[in-house]
Short mmCIF file of N, CA and C in Angstrom, two decimals:
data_model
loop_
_atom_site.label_atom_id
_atom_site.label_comp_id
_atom_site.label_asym_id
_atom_site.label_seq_id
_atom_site.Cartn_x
_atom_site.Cartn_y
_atom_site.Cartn_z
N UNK A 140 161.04 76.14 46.92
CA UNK A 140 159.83 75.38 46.59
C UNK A 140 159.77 74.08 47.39
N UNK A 141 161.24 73.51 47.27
CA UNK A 141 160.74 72.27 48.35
C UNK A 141 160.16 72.54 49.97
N UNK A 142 160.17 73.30 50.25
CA UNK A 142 159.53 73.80 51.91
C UNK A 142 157.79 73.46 51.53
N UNK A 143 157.55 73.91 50.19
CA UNK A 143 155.90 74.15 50.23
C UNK A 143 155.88 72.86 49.85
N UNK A 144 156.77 72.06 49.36
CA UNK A 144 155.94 70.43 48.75
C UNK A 144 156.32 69.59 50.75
N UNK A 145 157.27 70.10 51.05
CA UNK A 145 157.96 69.15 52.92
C UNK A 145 156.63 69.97 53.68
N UNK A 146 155.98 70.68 53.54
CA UNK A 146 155.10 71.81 54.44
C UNK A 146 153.55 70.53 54.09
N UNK A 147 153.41 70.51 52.68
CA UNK A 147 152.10 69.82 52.05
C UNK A 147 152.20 68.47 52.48
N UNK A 148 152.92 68.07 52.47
CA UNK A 148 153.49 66.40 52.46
C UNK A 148 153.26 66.10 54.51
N UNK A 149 153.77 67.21 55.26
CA UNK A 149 153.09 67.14 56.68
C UNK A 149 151.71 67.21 56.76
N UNK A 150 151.23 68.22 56.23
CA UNK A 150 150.05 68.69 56.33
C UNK A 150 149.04 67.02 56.01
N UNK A 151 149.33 66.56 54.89
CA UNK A 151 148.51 65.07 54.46
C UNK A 151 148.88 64.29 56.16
N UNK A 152 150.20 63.87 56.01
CA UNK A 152 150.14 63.13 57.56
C UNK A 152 149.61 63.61 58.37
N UNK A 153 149.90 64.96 58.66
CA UNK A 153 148.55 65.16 59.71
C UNK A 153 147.23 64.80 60.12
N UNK A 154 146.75 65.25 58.90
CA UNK A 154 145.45 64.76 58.61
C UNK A 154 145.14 64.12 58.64
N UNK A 155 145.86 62.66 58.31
CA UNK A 155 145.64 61.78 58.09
C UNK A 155 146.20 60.92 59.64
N UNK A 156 146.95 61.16 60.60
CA UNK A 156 146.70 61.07 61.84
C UNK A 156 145.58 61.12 62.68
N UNK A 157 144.90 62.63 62.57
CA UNK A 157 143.91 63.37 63.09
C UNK A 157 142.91 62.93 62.59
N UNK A 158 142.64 62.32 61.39
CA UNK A 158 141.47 61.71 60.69
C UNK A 158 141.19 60.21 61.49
N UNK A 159 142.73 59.32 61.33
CA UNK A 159 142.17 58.08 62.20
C UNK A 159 141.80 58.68 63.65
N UNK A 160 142.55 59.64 64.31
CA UNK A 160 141.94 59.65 65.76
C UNK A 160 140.37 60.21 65.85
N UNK A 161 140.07 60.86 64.91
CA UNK A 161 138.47 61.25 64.85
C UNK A 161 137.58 60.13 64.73
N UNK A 162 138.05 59.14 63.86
CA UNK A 162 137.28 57.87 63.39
C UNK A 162 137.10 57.07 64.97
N UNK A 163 138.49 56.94 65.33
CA UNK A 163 137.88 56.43 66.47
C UNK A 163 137.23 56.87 67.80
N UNK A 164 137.49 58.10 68.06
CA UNK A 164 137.01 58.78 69.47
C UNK A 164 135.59 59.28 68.98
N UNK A 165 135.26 60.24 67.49
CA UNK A 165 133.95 60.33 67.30
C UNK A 165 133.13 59.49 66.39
N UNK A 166 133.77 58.42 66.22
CA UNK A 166 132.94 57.67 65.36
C UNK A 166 133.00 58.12 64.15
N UNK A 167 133.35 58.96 63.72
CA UNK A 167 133.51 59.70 62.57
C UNK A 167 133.43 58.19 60.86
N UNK A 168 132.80 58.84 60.09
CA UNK A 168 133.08 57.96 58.81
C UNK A 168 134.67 58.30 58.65
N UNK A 169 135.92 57.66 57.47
CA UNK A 169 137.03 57.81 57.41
C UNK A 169 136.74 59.55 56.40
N UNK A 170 136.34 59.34 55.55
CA UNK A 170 136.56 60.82 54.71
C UNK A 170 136.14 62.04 55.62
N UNK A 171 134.66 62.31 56.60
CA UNK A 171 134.55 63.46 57.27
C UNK A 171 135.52 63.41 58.39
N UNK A 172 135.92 62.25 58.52
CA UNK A 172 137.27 62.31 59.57
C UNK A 172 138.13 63.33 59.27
N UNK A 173 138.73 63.24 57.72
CA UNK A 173 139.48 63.50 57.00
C UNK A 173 139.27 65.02 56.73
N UNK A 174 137.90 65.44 56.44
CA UNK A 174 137.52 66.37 56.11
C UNK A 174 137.37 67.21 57.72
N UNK A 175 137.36 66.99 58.49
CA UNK A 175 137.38 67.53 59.83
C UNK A 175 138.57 68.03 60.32
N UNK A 176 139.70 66.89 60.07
CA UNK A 176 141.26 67.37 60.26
C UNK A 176 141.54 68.32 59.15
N UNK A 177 141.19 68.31 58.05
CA UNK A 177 141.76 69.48 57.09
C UNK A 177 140.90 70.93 57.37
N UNK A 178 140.03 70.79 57.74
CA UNK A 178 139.63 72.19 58.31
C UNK A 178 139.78 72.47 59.88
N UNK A 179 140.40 71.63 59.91
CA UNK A 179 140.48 71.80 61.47
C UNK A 179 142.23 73.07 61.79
N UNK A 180 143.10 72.33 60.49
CA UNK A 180 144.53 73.17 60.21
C UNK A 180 143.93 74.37 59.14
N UNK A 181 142.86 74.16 58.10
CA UNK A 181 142.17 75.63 57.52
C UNK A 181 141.43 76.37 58.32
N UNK A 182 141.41 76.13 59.23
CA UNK A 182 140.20 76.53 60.28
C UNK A 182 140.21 78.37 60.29
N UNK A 183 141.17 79.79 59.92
CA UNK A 183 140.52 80.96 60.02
C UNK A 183 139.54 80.57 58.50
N UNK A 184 140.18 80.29 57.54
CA UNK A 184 140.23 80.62 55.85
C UNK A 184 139.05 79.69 54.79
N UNK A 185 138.92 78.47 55.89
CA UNK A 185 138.02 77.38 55.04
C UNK A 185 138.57 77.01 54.16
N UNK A 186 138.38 75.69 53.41
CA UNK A 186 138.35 75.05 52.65
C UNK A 186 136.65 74.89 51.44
N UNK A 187 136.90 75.39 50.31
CA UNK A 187 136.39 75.23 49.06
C UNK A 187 135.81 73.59 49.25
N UNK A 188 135.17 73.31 48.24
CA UNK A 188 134.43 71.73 47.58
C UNK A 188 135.63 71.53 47.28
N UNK A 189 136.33 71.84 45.92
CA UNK A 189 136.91 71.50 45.04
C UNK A 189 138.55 70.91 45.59
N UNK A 190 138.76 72.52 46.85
CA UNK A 190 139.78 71.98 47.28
C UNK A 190 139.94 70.77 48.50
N UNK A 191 138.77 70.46 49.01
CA UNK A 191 138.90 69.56 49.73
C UNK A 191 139.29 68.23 48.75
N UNK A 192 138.41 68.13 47.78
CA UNK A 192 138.43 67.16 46.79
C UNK A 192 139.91 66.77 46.34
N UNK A 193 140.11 68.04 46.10
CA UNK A 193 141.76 67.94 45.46
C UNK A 193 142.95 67.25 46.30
N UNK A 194 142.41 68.00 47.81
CA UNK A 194 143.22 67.69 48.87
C UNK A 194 143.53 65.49 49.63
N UNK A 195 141.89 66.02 50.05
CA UNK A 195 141.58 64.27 50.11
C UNK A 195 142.24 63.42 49.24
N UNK A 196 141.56 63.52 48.14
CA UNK A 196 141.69 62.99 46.91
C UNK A 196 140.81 61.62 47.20
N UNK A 197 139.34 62.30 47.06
CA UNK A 197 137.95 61.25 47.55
C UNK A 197 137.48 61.74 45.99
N UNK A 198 136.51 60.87 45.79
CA UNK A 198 135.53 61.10 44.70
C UNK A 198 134.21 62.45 44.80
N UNK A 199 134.50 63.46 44.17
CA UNK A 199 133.11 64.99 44.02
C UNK A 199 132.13 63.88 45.00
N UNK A 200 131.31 63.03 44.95
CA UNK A 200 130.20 62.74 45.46
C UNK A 200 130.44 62.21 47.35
N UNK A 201 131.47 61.19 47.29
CA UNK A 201 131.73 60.79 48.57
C UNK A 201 132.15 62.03 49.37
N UNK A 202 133.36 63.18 49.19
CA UNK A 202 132.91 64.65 49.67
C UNK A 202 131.78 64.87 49.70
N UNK A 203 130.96 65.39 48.93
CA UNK A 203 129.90 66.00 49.29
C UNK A 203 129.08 65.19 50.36
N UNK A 204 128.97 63.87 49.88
CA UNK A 204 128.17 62.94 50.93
C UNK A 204 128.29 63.80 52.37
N UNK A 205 129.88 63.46 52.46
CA UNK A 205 130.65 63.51 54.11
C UNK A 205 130.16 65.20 54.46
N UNK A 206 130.38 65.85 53.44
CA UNK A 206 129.88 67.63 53.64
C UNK A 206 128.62 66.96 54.46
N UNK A 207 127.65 67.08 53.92
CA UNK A 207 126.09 67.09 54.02
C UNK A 207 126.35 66.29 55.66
N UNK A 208 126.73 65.40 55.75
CA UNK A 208 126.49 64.54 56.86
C UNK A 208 127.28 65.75 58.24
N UNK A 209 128.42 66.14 57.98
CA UNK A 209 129.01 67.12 58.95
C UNK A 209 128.00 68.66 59.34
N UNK A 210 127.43 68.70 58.34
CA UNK A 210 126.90 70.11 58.19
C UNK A 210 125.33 69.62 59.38
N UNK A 211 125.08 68.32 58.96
CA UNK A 211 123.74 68.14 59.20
C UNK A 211 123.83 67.84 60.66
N UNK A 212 125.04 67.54 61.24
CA UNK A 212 125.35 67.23 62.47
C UNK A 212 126.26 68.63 63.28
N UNK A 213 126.10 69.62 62.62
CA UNK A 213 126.47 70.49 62.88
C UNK A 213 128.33 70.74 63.27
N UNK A 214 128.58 69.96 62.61
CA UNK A 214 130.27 69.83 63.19
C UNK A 214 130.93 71.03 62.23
N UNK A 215 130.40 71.23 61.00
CA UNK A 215 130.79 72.30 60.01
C UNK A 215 129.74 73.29 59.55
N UNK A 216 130.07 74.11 58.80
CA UNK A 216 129.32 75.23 58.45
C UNK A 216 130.29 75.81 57.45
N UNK A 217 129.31 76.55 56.51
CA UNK A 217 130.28 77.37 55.36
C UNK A 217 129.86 78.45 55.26
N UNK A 218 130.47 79.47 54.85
CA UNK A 218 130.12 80.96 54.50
C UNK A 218 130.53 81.09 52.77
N UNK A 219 130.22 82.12 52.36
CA UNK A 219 130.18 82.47 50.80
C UNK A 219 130.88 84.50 51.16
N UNK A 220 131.88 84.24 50.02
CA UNK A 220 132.57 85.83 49.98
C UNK A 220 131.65 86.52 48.95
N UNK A 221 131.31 87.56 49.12
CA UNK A 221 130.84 88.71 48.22
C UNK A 221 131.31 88.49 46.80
N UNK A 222 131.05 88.61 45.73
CA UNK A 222 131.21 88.10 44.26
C UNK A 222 131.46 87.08 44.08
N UNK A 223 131.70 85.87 44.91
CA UNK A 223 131.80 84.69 44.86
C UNK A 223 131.34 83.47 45.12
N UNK A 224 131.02 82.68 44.03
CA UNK A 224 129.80 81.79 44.26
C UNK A 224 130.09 80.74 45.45
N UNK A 225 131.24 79.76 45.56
CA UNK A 225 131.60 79.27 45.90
C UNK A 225 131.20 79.07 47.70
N UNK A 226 131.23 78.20 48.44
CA UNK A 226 130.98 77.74 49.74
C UNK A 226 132.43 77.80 49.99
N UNK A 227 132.89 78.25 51.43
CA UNK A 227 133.98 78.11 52.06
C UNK A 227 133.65 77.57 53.41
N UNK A 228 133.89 76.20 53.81
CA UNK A 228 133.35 75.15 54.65
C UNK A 228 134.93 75.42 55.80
N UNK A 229 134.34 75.81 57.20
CA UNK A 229 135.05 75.96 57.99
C UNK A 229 134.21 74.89 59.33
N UNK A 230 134.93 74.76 61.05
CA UNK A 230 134.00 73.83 61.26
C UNK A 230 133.53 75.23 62.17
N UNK A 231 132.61 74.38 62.52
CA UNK A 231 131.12 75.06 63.42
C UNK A 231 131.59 75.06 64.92
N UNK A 232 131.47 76.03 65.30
CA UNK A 232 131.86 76.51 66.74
C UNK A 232 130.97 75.73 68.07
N UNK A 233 129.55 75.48 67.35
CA UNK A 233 128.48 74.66 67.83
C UNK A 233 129.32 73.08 67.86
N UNK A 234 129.83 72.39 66.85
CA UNK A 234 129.98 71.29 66.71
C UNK A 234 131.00 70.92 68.28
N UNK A 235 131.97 72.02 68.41
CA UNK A 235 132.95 72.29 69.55
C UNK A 235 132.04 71.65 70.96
N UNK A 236 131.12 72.34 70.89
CA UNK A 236 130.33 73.07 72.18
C UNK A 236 129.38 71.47 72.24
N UNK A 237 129.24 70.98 71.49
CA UNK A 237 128.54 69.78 71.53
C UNK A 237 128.83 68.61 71.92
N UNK A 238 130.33 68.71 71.67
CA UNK A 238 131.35 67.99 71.96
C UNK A 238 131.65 67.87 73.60
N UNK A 239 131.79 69.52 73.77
CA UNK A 239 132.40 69.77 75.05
C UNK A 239 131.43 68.62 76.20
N UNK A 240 130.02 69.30 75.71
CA UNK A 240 128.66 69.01 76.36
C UNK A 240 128.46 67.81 76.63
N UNK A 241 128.68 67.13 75.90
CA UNK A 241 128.67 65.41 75.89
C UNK A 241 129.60 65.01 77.15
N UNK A 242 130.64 65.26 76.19
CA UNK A 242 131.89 65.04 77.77
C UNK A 242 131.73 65.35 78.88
N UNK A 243 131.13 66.62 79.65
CA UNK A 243 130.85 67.00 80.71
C UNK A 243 129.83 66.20 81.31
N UNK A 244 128.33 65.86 80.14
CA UNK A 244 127.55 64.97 80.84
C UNK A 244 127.81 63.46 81.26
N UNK A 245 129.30 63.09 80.16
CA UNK A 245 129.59 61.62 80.85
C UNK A 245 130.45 61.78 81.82
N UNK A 246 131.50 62.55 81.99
CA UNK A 246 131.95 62.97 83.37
C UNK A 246 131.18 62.80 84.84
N UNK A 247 130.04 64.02 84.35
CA UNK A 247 129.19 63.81 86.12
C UNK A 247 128.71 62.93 86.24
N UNK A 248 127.87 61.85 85.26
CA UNK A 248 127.37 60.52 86.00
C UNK A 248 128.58 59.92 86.21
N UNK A 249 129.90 59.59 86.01
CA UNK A 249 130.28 59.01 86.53
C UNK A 249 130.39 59.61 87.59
N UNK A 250 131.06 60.63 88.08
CA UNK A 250 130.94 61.52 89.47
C UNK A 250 130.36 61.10 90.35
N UNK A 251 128.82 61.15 89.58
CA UNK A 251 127.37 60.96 90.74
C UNK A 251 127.54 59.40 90.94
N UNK A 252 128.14 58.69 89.78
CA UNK A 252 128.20 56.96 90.07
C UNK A 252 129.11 56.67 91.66
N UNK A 253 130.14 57.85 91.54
CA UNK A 253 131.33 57.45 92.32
C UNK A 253 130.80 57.69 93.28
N UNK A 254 130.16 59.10 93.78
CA UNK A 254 130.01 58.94 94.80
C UNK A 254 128.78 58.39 95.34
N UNK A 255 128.01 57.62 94.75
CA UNK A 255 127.23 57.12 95.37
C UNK A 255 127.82 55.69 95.92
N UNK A 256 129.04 55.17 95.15
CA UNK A 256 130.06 54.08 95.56
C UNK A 256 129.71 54.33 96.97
N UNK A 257 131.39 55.92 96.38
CA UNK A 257 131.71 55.74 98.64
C UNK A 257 130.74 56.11 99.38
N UNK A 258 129.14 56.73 99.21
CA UNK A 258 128.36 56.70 100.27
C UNK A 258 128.26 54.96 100.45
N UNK A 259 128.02 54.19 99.77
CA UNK A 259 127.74 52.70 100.22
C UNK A 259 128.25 51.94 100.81
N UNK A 260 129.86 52.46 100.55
CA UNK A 260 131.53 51.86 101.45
C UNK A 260 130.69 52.51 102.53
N UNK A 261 130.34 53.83 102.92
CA UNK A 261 130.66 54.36 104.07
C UNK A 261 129.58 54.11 105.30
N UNK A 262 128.01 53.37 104.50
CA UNK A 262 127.19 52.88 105.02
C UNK A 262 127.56 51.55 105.47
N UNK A 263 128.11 50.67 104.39
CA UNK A 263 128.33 49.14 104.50
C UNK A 263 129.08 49.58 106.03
N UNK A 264 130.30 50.30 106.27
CA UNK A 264 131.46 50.40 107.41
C UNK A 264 130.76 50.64 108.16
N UNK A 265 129.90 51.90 108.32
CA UNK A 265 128.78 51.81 110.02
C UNK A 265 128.28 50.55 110.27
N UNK A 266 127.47 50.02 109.35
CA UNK A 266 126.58 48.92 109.78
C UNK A 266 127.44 47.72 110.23
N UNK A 267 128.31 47.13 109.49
CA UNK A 267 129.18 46.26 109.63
C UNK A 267 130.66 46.40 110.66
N UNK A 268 130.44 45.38 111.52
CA UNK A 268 131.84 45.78 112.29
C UNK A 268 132.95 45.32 111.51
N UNK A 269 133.28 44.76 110.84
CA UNK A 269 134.71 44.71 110.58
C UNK A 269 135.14 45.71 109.16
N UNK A 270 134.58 46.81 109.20
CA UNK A 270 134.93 47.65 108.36
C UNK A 270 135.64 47.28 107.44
N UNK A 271 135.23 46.99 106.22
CA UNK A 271 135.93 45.99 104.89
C UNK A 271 136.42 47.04 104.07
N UNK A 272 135.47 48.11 104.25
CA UNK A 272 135.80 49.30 102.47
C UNK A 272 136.78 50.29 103.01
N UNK A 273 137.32 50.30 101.97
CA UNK A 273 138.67 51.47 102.04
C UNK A 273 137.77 53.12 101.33
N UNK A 274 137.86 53.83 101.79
CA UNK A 274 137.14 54.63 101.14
C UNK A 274 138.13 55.91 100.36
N UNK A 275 139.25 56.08 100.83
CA UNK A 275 140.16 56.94 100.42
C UNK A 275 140.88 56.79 98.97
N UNK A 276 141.07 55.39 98.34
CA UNK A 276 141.61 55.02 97.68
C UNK A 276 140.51 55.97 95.99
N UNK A 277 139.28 56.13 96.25
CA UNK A 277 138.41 56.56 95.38
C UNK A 277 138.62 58.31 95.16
N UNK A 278 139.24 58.76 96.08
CA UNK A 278 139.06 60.28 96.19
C UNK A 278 139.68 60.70 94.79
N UNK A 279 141.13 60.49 95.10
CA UNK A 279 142.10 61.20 93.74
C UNK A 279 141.33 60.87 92.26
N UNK A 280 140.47 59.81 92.29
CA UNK A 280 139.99 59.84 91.03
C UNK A 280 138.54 60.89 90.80
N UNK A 281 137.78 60.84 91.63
CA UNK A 281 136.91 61.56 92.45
C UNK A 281 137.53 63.47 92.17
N UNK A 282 138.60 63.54 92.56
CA UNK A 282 138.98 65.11 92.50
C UNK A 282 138.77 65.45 91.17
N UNK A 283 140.00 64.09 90.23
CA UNK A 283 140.15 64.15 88.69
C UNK A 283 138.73 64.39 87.99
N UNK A 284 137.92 63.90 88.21
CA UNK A 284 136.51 64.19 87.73
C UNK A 284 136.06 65.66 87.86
N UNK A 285 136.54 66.12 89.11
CA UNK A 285 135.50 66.90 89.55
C UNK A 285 136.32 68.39 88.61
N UNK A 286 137.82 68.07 88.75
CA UNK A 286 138.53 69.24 88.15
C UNK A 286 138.18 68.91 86.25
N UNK A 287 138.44 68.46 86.01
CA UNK A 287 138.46 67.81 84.71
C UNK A 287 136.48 68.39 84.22
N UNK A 288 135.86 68.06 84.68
CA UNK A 288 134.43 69.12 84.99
C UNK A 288 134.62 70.46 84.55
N UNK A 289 135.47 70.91 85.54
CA UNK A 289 135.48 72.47 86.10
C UNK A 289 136.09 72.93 84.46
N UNK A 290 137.04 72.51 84.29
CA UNK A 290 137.98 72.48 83.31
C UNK A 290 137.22 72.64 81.96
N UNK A 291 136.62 71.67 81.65
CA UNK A 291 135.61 71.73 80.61
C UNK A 291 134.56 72.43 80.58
N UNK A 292 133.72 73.00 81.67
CA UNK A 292 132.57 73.85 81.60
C UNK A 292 133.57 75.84 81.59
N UNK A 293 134.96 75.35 82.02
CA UNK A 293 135.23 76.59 80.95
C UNK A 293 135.71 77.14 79.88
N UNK A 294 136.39 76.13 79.67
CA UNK A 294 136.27 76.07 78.23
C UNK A 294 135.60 75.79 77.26
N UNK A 295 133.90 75.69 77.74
CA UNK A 295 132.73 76.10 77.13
C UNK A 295 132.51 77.54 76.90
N UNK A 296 132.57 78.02 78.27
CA UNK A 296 132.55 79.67 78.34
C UNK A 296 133.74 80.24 77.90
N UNK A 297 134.33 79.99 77.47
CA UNK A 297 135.55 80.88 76.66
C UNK A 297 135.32 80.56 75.03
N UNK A 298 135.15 79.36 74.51
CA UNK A 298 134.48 79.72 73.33
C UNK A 298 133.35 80.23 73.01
N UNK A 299 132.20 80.24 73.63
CA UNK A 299 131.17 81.08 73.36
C UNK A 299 131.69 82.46 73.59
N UNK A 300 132.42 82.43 74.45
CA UNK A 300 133.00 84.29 74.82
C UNK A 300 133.41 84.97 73.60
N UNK A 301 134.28 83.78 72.86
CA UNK A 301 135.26 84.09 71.85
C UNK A 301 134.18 83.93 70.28
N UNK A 302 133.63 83.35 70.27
CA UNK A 302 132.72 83.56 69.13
C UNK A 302 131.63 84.01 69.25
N UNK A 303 131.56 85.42 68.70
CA UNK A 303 130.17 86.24 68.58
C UNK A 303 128.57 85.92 68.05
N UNK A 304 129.08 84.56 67.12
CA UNK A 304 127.77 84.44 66.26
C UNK A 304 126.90 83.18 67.32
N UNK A 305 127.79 82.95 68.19
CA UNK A 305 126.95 82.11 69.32
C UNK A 305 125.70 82.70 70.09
N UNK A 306 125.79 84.02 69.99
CA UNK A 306 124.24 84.52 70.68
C UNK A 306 123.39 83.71 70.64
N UNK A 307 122.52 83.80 68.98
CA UNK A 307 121.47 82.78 68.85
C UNK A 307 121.32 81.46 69.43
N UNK A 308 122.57 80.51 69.10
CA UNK A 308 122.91 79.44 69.61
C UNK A 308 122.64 79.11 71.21
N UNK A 309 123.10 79.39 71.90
CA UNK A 309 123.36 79.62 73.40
C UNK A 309 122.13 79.56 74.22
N UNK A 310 121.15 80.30 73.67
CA UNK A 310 120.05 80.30 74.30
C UNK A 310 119.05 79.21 74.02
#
């Protein structure tokens, strides 16, 4: 029995790791933070109302609040089992893909920022004789962008690959 209380007792730190890093990279409120990292480790099986409640240990209403606000931003979604009333809140494959999307679009402007840099180094150096701009020093960050891109627009296409109910979505 002590494995399942040393197993539960990680599982809270986790969460509760993964909750502050959500708060700060997505802005996240602290509880859907919270509620994001715990389905993020429930993620085939979902998490219940009750058991998030239990889990957190937030107040029935401030859950639900954070539900409604995740759902409405598409970061989660729930399904319901056959004879059973209950919502099983897993996150949204969309919320992923939204994510991804963002990132990729702040990636290329910077890209397009950069290189419109070194076209300007590389104009300023024709026009000007004493060639001031270094232009090489920009590349390696320049590649990092461009792979880091590549990188992320496929691992767009591998989760849509991998989740079927994306049809609708996608288009």
């Amino acid at each position: 029995m002590k494995n399942q209380v040393d197993l539960e007792k990680r599982k809270k730190i986790l969460v509760e790791s993964y909750g502050l890093f959500m708060e700060k990279q997505e802005k996240m409120a602290p509880i859907a933070a919270r509620i994001f990292a715990t389905l993020l480790i429930n993620k085939e099986n979902g998490s219940t109302f009750d058991e998030l409640v239990n889990f957190i240990g937030a107040s029935k209403s401030t859950v639900s609040t954070n539900l409604k606000t995740l759902q409405k931003n598409e970061i989660i979604t729930y399904h319901t089992k056959p004879g059973d009333r209950k919502k099983y809140f897993t996150l949204n494959p969309v919320g992923f893909l939204t994510r991804i999307n963002e990132s990729i679009k702040m990636y290329r402007t910077e890209q397009k920022l950069l290189i419109q840099v070194r076209e300007y180094k590389q104009l300023a150096n024709e026009v000007s004789n004493d060639k001031k701009y270094t232009i090489d020093h920009d590349m390696p960050y320049l590649d990092f962008l461009t792979n880091t891109i590549n990188l992320l627009e496929q691992l767009h296409k591998n989760i849509e690959t991998k989740c079927s109910r994306f049809d609708h979505f996608s288009k």
